[in-house]
Amino acid sequence: QYKKIISQLKDFEKSVGYKLVLKDMTLDNFYEIVNYFEENDYNSSTISRNIDRVRFFLNRASEEGLKVSNVRSQRVYIDKDSEEIEKPYLTSLEINKIINTDFSFDPELNIAKQNYTILLFTGLRGSDGLKKLDITNIDNGFIKIKTSKTGQTVVLPVHDEIKKVIKQNFGNLRPKINLTDFNKAIKRIAQVCEIDQLIEG
């Protein structure tokens, strides 16, 4: 993560046409960095973490005896209003309702349910869980997969619910499904399970 923020700060310097100098940094520099991340569609929590990482470098430089601006102790305000929308989610009761409902009457919904179970108990994005994840990614009770968005390799324990999916598919994970079909099927699954709360977003 620290290597990543250094790379991002270099890109920032190219975009503004000047170099960041530790002893000369001002609050305006911090806000220019914030604006840069906002313009590149980073959400407020990521921007806040990145600002904390910049502070980390300033603090470490100071500890090493380098001359550093005292701007690192000043507060930087990041607008979070744009993210104040209600996001749909499932409660544990709704999750259990889906898991415990038998969808063998509809092969398409059954495949979607199995894919949903894998996404739910790994936390993988659809692009990784639906497309990339394969039985070859599982070894000795762990899933090991290189994620598409970040390029990082993650290692996850195989949850008991995922073990059930493997057993249902005779030692394999499940037939693959594309994201569009999955999204349509999961809505039908919610209808079957009477998950029908109105969510505005």
Short mmCIF file of C-alpha atoms in Angstrom, two decimals:
data_model
loop_
_atom_site.label_atom_id
_atom_site.label_comp_id
_atom_site.label_asym_id
_atom_site.label_seq_id
_atom_site.Cartn_x
_atom_site.Cartn_y
_atom_site.Cartn_z
CA GLN A 1 0.00 0.00 0.00
CA TYR A 2 2.85 2.40 0.76
CA LYS A 3 4.50 1.64 -2.59
CA LYS A 4 1.14 2.28 -4.24
CA ILE A 5 0.68 5.71 -2.59
CA ILE A 6 4.23 6.71 -3.64
CA SER A 7 3.35 5.81 -7.24
CA GLN A 8 0.10 7.79 -6.97
CA LEU A 9 1.92 10.81 -5.53
CA LYS A 10 4.36 10.71 -8.47
CA ASP A 11 1.37 10.76 -10.83
CA PHE A 12 -0.02 13.68 -8.81
CA GLU A 13 3.26 15.58 -9.18
CA LYS A 14 3.14 15.09 -12.96
CA SER A 15 -0.44 16.37 -13.09
CA VAL A 16 0.28 19.56 -11.08
CA GLY A 17 3.75 20.17 -12.51
CA TYR A 18 5.73 20.47 -9.27
CA LYS A 19 7.50 18.23 -6.75
CA LEU A 20 6.29 17.78 -3.18
CA VAL A 21 9.00 18.93 -0.74
CA LEU A 22 8.60 17.65 2.83
CA LYS A 23 9.81 20.83 4.55
CA ASP A 24 7.66 23.10 2.37
CA MET A 25 4.36 21.21 2.28
CA THR A 26 1.29 23.31 3.05
CA LEU A 27 -2.37 22.61 3.75
CA ASP A 28 -3.05 23.70 0.15
CA ASN A 29 -0.84 20.81 -1.03
CA PHE A 30 -2.96 18.40 0.99
CA TYR A 31 -6.17 19.75 -0.52
CA GLU A 32 -4.67 19.57 -4.03
CA ILE A 33 -3.88 15.89 -3.34
CA VAL A 34 -7.48 15.38 -2.14
CA ASN A 35 -8.82 17.08 -5.30
CA TYR A 36 -6.57 14.92 -7.46
CA PHE A 37 -7.98 11.73 -5.94
CA GLU A 38 -11.56 13.04 -6.18
CA GLU A 39 -11.08 13.85 -9.87
CA ASN A 40 -9.83 10.28 -10.38
CA ASP A 41 -13.05 8.87 -8.81
CA TYR A 42 -11.60 7.61 -5.53
CA ASN A 43 -14.20 7.42 -2.75
CA SER A 44 -13.84 9.49 0.41
CA SER A 45 -12.73 6.61 2.66
CA THR A 46 -9.89 5.71 0.25
CA ILE A 47 -8.85 9.38 0.01
CA SER A 48 -8.83 9.62 3.81
CA ARG A 49 -6.60 6.52 4.05
CA ASN A 50 -4.23 7.95 1.43
CA ILE A 51 -3.93 11.24 3.33
CA ASP A 52 -3.11 9.23 6.47
CA ARG A 53 -0.37 7.43 4.50
CA VAL A 54 1.11 10.80 3.43
CA ARG A 55 1.09 11.85 7.11
CA PHE A 56 2.85 8.56 7.94
CA PHE A 57 5.72 9.46 5.58
CA LEU A 58 5.97 12.96 7.03
CA ASN A 59 6.06 11.61 10.59
CA ARG A 60 8.69 8.99 9.75
CA ALA A 61 10.82 11.61 7.98
CA SER A 62 10.62 13.80 11.09
CA GLU A 63 11.65 10.86 13.29
CA GLU A 64 14.66 10.33 11.02
CA GLY A 65 15.77 13.92 11.66
CA LEU A 66 14.68 15.39 8.31
CA LYS A 67 13.16 18.87 8.13
CA VAL A 68 9.41 18.45 7.79
CA SER A 69 6.56 20.94 7.61
CA ASN A 70 4.22 20.93 10.62
CA VAL A 71 1.27 20.65 8.21
CA ARG A 72 1.12 16.94 9.10
CA SER A 73 -0.62 17.82 12.38
CA GLN A 74 -3.33 19.93 10.72
CA ARG A 75 -6.84 18.64 10.04
CA VAL A 76 -7.87 17.91 6.44
CA TYR A 77 -11.62 17.87 5.75
CA ILE A 78 -12.85 15.42 3.14
CA ASP A 79 -16.41 15.75 1.81
CA LYS A 80 -18.41 12.59 2.45
CA ASP A 81 -21.85 13.91 1.46
CA SER A 82 -21.69 12.37 -2.01
CA GLU A 83 -21.60 8.89 -0.50
CA GLU A 84 -24.52 9.30 1.88
CA ILE A 85 -26.83 6.95 -0.02
CA GLU A 86 -28.45 3.81 1.26
CA LYS A 87 -26.84 0.74 -0.24
CA PRO A 88 -28.77 -2.52 -0.53
CA TYR A 89 -27.59 -5.36 1.65
CA LEU A 90 -28.95 -8.63 3.01
CA THR A 91 -29.41 -9.33 6.71
CA SER A 92 -28.18 -12.61 8.21
CA LEU A 93 -31.82 -13.81 8.32
CA GLU A 94 -32.24 -13.12 4.59
CA ILE A 95 -28.93 -14.82 3.79
CA ASN A 96 -30.00 -17.91 5.72
CA LYS A 97 -33.36 -17.89 3.97
CA ILE A 98 -31.62 -18.07 0.57
CA ILE A 99 -29.11 -20.71 1.70
CA ASN A 100 -31.83 -22.91 3.22
CA THR A 101 -34.20 -22.67 0.24
CA ASP A 102 -34.09 -25.60 -2.18
CA PHE A 103 -33.78 -24.32 -5.76
CA SER A 104 -33.36 -27.74 -7.39
CA PHE A 105 -36.67 -27.10 -9.24
CA ASP A 106 -34.84 -24.50 -11.39
CA PRO A 107 -31.26 -25.36 -12.51
CA GLU A 108 -30.51 -21.73 -13.46
CA LEU A 109 -31.53 -20.41 -10.04
CA ASN A 110 -29.69 -23.24 -8.32
CA ILE A 111 -26.44 -22.34 -10.14
CA ALA A 112 -26.95 -18.67 -9.23
CA LYS A 113 -27.55 -19.60 -5.58
CA GLN A 114 -24.33 -21.64 -5.50
CA ASN A 115 -22.40 -18.75 -7.07
CA TYR A 116 -23.98 -16.35 -4.60
CA THR A 117 -22.92 -18.61 -1.71
CA ILE A 118 -19.32 -18.56 -2.93
CA LEU A 119 -19.29 -14.75 -3.34
CA LEU A 120 -20.89 -14.31 0.06
CA PHE A 121 -18.44 -16.52 1.97
CA THR A 122 -15.29 -15.32 0.18
CA GLY A 123 -16.04 -11.59 -0.24
CA LEU A 124 -14.72 -11.82 -3.81
CA ARG A 125 -15.92 -9.39 -6.48
CA GLY A 126 -18.20 -10.81 -9.16
CA SER A 127 -15.43 -10.53 -11.75
CA ASP A 128 -13.24 -12.87 -9.67
CA GLY A 129 -15.80 -15.14 -8.03
CA LEU A 130 -17.90 -15.75 -11.14
CA LYS A 131 -15.21 -15.79 -13.85
CA LYS A 132 -11.80 -16.66 -12.43
CA LEU A 133 -12.41 -18.84 -9.39
CA ASP A 134 -11.86 -22.51 -10.16
CA ILE A 135 -11.39 -25.73 -8.17
CA THR A 136 -7.66 -25.45 -8.96
CA ASN A 137 -7.61 -22.33 -6.74
CA ILE A 138 -8.44 -24.51 -3.74
CA ASP A 139 -5.74 -26.41 -1.91
CA ASN A 140 -5.51 -27.81 1.60
CA GLY A 141 -8.62 -26.00 2.85
CA PHE A 142 -7.70 -22.58 1.42
CA ILE A 143 -8.67 -20.57 -1.65
CA LYS A 144 -5.75 -18.76 -3.30
CA ILE A 145 -6.59 -16.34 -6.10
CA LYS A 146 -5.05 -13.27 -7.76
CA THR A 147 -7.73 -10.57 -7.90
CA SER A 148 -8.38 -8.71 -11.15
CA LYS A 149 -8.85 -5.17 -9.82
CA THR A 150 -5.85 -4.90 -7.48
CA GLY A 151 -3.62 -7.66 -8.86
CA GLN A 152 -3.08 -8.89 -5.30
CA THR A 153 -3.15 -12.56 -4.33
CA VAL A 154 -5.59 -13.31 -1.52
CA VAL A 155 -5.76 -16.47 0.58
CA LEU A 156 -9.11 -17.37 2.13
CA PRO A 157 -10.30 -20.30 4.25
CA VAL A 158 -12.91 -22.53 2.59
CA HIS A 159 -16.17 -21.95 4.50
CA ASP A 160 -18.42 -24.91 5.31
CA GLU A 161 -21.11 -23.54 2.96
CA ILE A 162 -18.59 -23.55 0.10
CA LYS A 163 -17.67 -27.14 0.99
CA LYS A 164 -21.38 -28.02 0.57
CA VAL A 165 -21.36 -26.45 -2.91
CA ILE A 166 -18.29 -28.51 -3.85
CA LYS A 167 -19.98 -31.68 -2.56
CA GLN A 168 -23.17 -30.91 -4.55
CA ASN A 169 -21.03 -30.60 -7.69
CA PHE A 170 -19.13 -33.88 -7.14
CA GLY A 171 -15.83 -32.30 -6.15
CA ASN A 172 -16.05 -29.20 -8.36
CA LEU A 173 -17.12 -25.68 -7.54
CA ARG A 174 -20.17 -25.03 -9.74
CA PRO A 175 -21.00 -24.19 -13.36
CA LYS A 176 -19.92 -20.65 -14.23
CA ILE A 177 -22.47 -17.89 -14.85
CA ASN A 178 -21.92 -14.43 -16.35
CA LEU A 179 -22.58 -11.35 -14.23
CA THR A 180 -25.63 -10.20 -16.20
CA ASP A 181 -27.41 -13.57 -15.86
CA PHE A 182 -26.35 -13.77 -12.21
CA ASN A 183 -27.85 -10.35 -11.42
CA LYS A 184 -31.15 -11.32 -13.05
CA ALA A 185 -31.26 -14.70 -11.31
CA ILE A 186 -30.44 -13.29 -7.86
CA LYS A 187 -33.48 -10.96 -8.15
CA ARG A 188 -35.68 -13.95 -8.90
CA ILE A 189 -34.13 -15.80 -5.95
CA ALA A 190 -35.01 -12.83 -3.72
CA GLN A 191 -38.61 -12.97 -5.01
CA VAL A 192 -38.87 -16.69 -4.23
CA CYS A 193 -37.53 -16.03 -0.74
CA GLU A 194 -39.92 -13.07 -0.30
CA ILE A 195 -37.12 -10.58 0.20
CA ASP A 196 -38.96 -7.51 -1.03
CA GLN A 197 -38.02 -4.50 1.09
CA LEU A 198 -38.03 -1.29 -0.96
CA ILE A 199 -34.54 0.28 -1.11
CA GLU A 200 -33.92 3.74 -2.59
CA GLY A 201 -30.43 4.52 -3.91
#
